Coordinates of C-alpha atoms and ligand atoms in Angstrom, one line a residue:
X30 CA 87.7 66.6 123.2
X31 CA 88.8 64.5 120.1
X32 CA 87.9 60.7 120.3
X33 CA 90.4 58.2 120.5
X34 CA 90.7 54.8 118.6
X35 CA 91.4 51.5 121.1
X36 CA 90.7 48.3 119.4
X37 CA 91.9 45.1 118.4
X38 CA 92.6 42.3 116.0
X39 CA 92.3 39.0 117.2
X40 CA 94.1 37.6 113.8
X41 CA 93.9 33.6 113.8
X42 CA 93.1 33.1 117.4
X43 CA 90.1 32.6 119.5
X44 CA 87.4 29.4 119.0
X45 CA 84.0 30.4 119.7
X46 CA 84.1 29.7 123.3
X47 CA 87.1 32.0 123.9
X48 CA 85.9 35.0 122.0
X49 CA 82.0 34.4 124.0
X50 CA 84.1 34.9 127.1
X51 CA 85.8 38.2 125.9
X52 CA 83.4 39.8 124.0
X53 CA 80.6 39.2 127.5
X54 CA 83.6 40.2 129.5
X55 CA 83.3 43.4 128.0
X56 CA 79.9 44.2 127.1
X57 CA 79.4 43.7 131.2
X58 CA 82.3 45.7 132.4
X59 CA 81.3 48.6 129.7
X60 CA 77.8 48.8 130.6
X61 CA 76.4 50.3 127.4
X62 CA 78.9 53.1 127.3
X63 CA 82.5 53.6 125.9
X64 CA 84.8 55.4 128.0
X65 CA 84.4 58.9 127.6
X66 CA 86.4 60.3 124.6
X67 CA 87.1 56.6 123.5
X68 CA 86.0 54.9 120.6
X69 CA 86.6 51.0 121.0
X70 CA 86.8 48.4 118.6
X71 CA 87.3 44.3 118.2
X72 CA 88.1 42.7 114.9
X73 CA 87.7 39.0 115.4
X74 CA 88.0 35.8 113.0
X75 CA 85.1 35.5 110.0
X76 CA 83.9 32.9 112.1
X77 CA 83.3 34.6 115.6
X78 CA 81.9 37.6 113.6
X79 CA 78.2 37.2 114.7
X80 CA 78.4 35.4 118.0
X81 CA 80.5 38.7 119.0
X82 CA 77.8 40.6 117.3
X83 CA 74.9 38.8 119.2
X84 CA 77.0 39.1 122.6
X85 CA 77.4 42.8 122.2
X86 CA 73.8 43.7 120.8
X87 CA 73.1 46.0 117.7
X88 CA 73.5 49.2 119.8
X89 CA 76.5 48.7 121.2
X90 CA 79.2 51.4 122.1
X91 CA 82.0 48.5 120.5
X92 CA 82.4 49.1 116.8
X93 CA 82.7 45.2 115.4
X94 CA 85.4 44.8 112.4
X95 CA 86.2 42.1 110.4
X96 CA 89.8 41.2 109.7
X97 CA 89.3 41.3 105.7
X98 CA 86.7 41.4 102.6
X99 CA 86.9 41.2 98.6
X100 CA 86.6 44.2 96.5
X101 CA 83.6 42.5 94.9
X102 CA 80.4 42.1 96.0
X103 CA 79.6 38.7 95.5
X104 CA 81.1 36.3 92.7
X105 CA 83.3 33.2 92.1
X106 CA 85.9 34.2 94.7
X107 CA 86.3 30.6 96.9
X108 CA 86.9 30.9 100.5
X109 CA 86.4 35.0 100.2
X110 CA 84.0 37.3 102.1
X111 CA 82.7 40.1 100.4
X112 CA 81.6 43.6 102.0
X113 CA 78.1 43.4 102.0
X114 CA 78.5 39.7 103.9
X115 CA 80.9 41.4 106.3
X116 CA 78.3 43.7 106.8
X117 CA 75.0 40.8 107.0
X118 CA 77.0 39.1 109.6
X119 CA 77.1 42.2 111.8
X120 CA 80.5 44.3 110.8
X121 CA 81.1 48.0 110.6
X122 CA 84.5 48.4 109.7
X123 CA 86.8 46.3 107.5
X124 CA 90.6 46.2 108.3
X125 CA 92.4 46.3 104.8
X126 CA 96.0 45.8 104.0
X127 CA 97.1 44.8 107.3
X128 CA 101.1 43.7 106.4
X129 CA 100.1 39.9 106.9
X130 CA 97.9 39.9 104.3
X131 CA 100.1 42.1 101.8
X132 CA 103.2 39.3 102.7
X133 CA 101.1 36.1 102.9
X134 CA 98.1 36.6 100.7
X135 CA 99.3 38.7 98.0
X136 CA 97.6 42.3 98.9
X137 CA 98.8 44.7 96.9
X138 CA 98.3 48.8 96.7
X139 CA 95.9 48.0 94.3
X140 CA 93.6 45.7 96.1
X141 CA 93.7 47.8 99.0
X142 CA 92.3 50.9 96.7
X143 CA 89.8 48.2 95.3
X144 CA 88.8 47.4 99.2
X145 CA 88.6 50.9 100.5
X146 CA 86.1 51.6 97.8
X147 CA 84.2 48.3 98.7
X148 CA 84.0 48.9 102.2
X149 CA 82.6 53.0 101.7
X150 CA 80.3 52.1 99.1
X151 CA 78.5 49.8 101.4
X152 CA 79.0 52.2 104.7
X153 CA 81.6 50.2 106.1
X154 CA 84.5 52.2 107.9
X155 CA 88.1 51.0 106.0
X156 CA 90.8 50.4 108.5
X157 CA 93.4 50.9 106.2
X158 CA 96.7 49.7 107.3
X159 CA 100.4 50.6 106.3
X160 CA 103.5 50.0 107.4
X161 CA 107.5 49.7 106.0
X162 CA 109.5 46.7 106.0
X163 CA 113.4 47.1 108.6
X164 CA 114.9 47.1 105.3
X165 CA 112.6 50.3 103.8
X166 CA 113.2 51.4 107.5
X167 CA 117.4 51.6 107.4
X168 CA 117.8 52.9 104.5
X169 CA 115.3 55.8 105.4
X170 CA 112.6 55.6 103.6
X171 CA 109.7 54.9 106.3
X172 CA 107.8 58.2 105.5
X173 CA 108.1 57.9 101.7
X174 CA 107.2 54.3 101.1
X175 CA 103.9 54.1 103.9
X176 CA 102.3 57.6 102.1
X177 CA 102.7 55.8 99.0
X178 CA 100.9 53.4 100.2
X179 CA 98.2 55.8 101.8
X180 CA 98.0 57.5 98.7
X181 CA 97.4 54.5 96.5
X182 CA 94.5 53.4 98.2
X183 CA 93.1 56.8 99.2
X184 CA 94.3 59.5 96.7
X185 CA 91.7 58.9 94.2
X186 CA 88.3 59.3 96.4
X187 CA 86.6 62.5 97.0
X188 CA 87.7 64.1 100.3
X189 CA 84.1 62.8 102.1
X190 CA 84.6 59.2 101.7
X191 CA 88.5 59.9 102.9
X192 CA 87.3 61.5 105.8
X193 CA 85.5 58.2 107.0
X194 CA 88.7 56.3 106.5
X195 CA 91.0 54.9 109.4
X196 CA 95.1 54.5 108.9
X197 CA 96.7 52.3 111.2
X198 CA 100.6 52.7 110.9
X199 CA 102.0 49.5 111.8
X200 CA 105.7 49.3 111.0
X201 CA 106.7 45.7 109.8
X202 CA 109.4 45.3 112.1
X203 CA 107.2 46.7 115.4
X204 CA 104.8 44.0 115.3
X205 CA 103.7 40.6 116.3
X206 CA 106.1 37.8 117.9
X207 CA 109.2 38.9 115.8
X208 CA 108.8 43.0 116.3
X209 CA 110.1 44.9 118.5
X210 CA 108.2 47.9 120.1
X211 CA 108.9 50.9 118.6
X212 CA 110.6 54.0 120.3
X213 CA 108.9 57.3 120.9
X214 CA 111.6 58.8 118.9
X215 CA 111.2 56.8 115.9
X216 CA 107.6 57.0 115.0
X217 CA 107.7 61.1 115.2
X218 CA 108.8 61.6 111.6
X219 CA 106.0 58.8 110.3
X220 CA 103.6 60.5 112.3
X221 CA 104.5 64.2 110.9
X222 CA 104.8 62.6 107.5
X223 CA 101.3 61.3 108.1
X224 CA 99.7 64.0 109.6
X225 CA 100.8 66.6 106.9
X226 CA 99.2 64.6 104.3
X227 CA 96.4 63.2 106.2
X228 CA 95.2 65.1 109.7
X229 CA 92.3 66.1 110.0
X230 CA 91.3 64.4 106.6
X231 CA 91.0 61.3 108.0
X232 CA 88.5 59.7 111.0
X233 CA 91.5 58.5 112.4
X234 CA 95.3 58.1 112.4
X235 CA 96.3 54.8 114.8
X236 CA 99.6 53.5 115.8
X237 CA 100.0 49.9 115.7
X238 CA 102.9 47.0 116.7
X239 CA 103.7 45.9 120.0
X240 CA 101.7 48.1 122.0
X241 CA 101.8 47.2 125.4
X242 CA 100.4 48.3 128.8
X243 CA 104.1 50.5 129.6
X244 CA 104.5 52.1 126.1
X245 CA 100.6 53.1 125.7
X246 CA 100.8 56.2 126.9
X247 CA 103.8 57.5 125.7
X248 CA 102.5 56.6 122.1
X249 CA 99.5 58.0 122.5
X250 CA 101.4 61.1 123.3
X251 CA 102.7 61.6 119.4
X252 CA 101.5 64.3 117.8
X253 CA 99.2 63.1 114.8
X254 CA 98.2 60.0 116.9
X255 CA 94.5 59.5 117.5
X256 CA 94.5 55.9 118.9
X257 CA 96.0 52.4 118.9
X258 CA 95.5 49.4 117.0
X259 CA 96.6 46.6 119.4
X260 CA 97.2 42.4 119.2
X261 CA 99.4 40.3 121.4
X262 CA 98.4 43.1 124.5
X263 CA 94.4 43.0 124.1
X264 CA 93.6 39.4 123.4
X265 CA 94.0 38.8 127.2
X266 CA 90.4 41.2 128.0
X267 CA 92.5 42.5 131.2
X268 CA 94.7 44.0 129.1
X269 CA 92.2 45.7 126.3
X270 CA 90.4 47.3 129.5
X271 CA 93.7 48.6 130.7
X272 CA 94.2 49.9 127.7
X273 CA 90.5 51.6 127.4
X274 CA 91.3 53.2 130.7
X275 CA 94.7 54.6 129.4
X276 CA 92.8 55.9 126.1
X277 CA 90.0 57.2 128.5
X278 CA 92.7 59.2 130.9
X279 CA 94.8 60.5 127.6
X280 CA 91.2 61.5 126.4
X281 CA 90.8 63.6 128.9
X282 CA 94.0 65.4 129.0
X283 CA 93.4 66.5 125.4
Ligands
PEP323 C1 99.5 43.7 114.5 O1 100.0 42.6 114.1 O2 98.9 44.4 113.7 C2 99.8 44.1 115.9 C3 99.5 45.3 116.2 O3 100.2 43.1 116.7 P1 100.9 43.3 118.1 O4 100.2 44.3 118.9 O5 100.8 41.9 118.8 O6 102.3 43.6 117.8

């Protein structure tokens, strides 16, 4: 049975208060164990990073991310978080690239490749995400443009560090507020892209933008696809369990 990715990025949401409540929410309902065949994850803000930490305990089934970290390891970088701080304050994996960042905060193929290599060298697990714009999209070049982006980050490391790397293929135009959920039909070619160049290379190859309680399934029904890398859905904690359990029962089907 191969283990399935479920986890979550809070992005800007979420005082302390609100991610306590989550994050006891689901240490209690998991008990000490992840649903068989289910890896989960949580990536809050910086700021909730060790009260999520504390809540969970050190040995907890949960894998604890943080949303992003600089390619150095400590420096004159204002208002940036480096690796090994993500990793003081209690992280395991770093999400890298997420589109957000690449529009808002000037991420680049290059600073992902410099981040990647951050977060292995300090045994971090890189949550590398990609993803194509509508316009990359309709003119058909979804498959091209996100393994470039794969490849720039990744194509330079020795297959061992690649192999502890996650890709989350979020399309652009599937995610957040403004997306719109993606059809079966339309992530098979991205998928088959990515798992020519990538399965069974990688520790994981998640699908990500507007995942939602109806469309979980099917998507985790793609070939190539080894999990999902959910929002809007999981912040309510009702929905990440629902979720969990639909990873768990796909899980066991494998
Ligand atoms: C995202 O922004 O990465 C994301 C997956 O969000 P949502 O599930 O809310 O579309």
């Amino acid at each position: 049975m191969s283990t399935l990715w479920i986890g979550t990025s809070w992005k800007m949401t979420k005082t302390l208060a609100e991610a306590r409540a989550w994050a006891e929410a689901l240490r209690d309902h998991l008990g000490g164990s992840a649903p068989t065949g289910v890896q989960p994850f949580v990536i809050p803000s910086f700021t909730a990073t060790t009260t999520v930490r504390g809540i969970l305990g050190d040995h907890s089934p949960v894998l604890l991310g943080v949303q992003n970290a600089h390619w150095e390891d400590a420096g004159a970088w204002t208002g940036e978080v480096s690796v090994p701080q993500a990793k003081d304050a209690g992280a395991q994996l770093v999400e890298i690239g997420h589109s957000e960042r690449r529009e808002h905060f000037g991420e680049t193929v290059e600073t992902t490749r410099r981040k990647v290599a951050a977060a292995l060298r300090h045994g971090l697990t890189p949550l590398l995400c990609i993803g194509e714009s509508a316009e990359v999209k309709a003119r058909g070049g979804s498959a091209a443009f996100i393994l470039a982006q794969a490849a720039g980050a990744l194509d330079s490391l020795p297959a061992e560090e690649v192999s502890r790397v996650v890709i989350a293929y979020e399309p652009i135009w599937a995610i957040g507020e403004k997306g719109r959920p993606a059809t079966v039909e339309e992530l098979v070619d991205p998928f088959a892209a990515l798992g020519e160049a990538y399965g069974g290379k990688v520790a994981g190859l998640l699908y990500g933008g507007s995942v939602n309680l109806d469309n979980a399934a099917d998507l985790l029904g793609i070939e190539h696809v080894t999990g999902l890398f959910v929002g809007r859905t999981a912040w309510r904690l009702e929905g990440y369990l629902e979720l969990l359990r639909i990873g768990q029962e796909h899980a066991a089907a494998l």
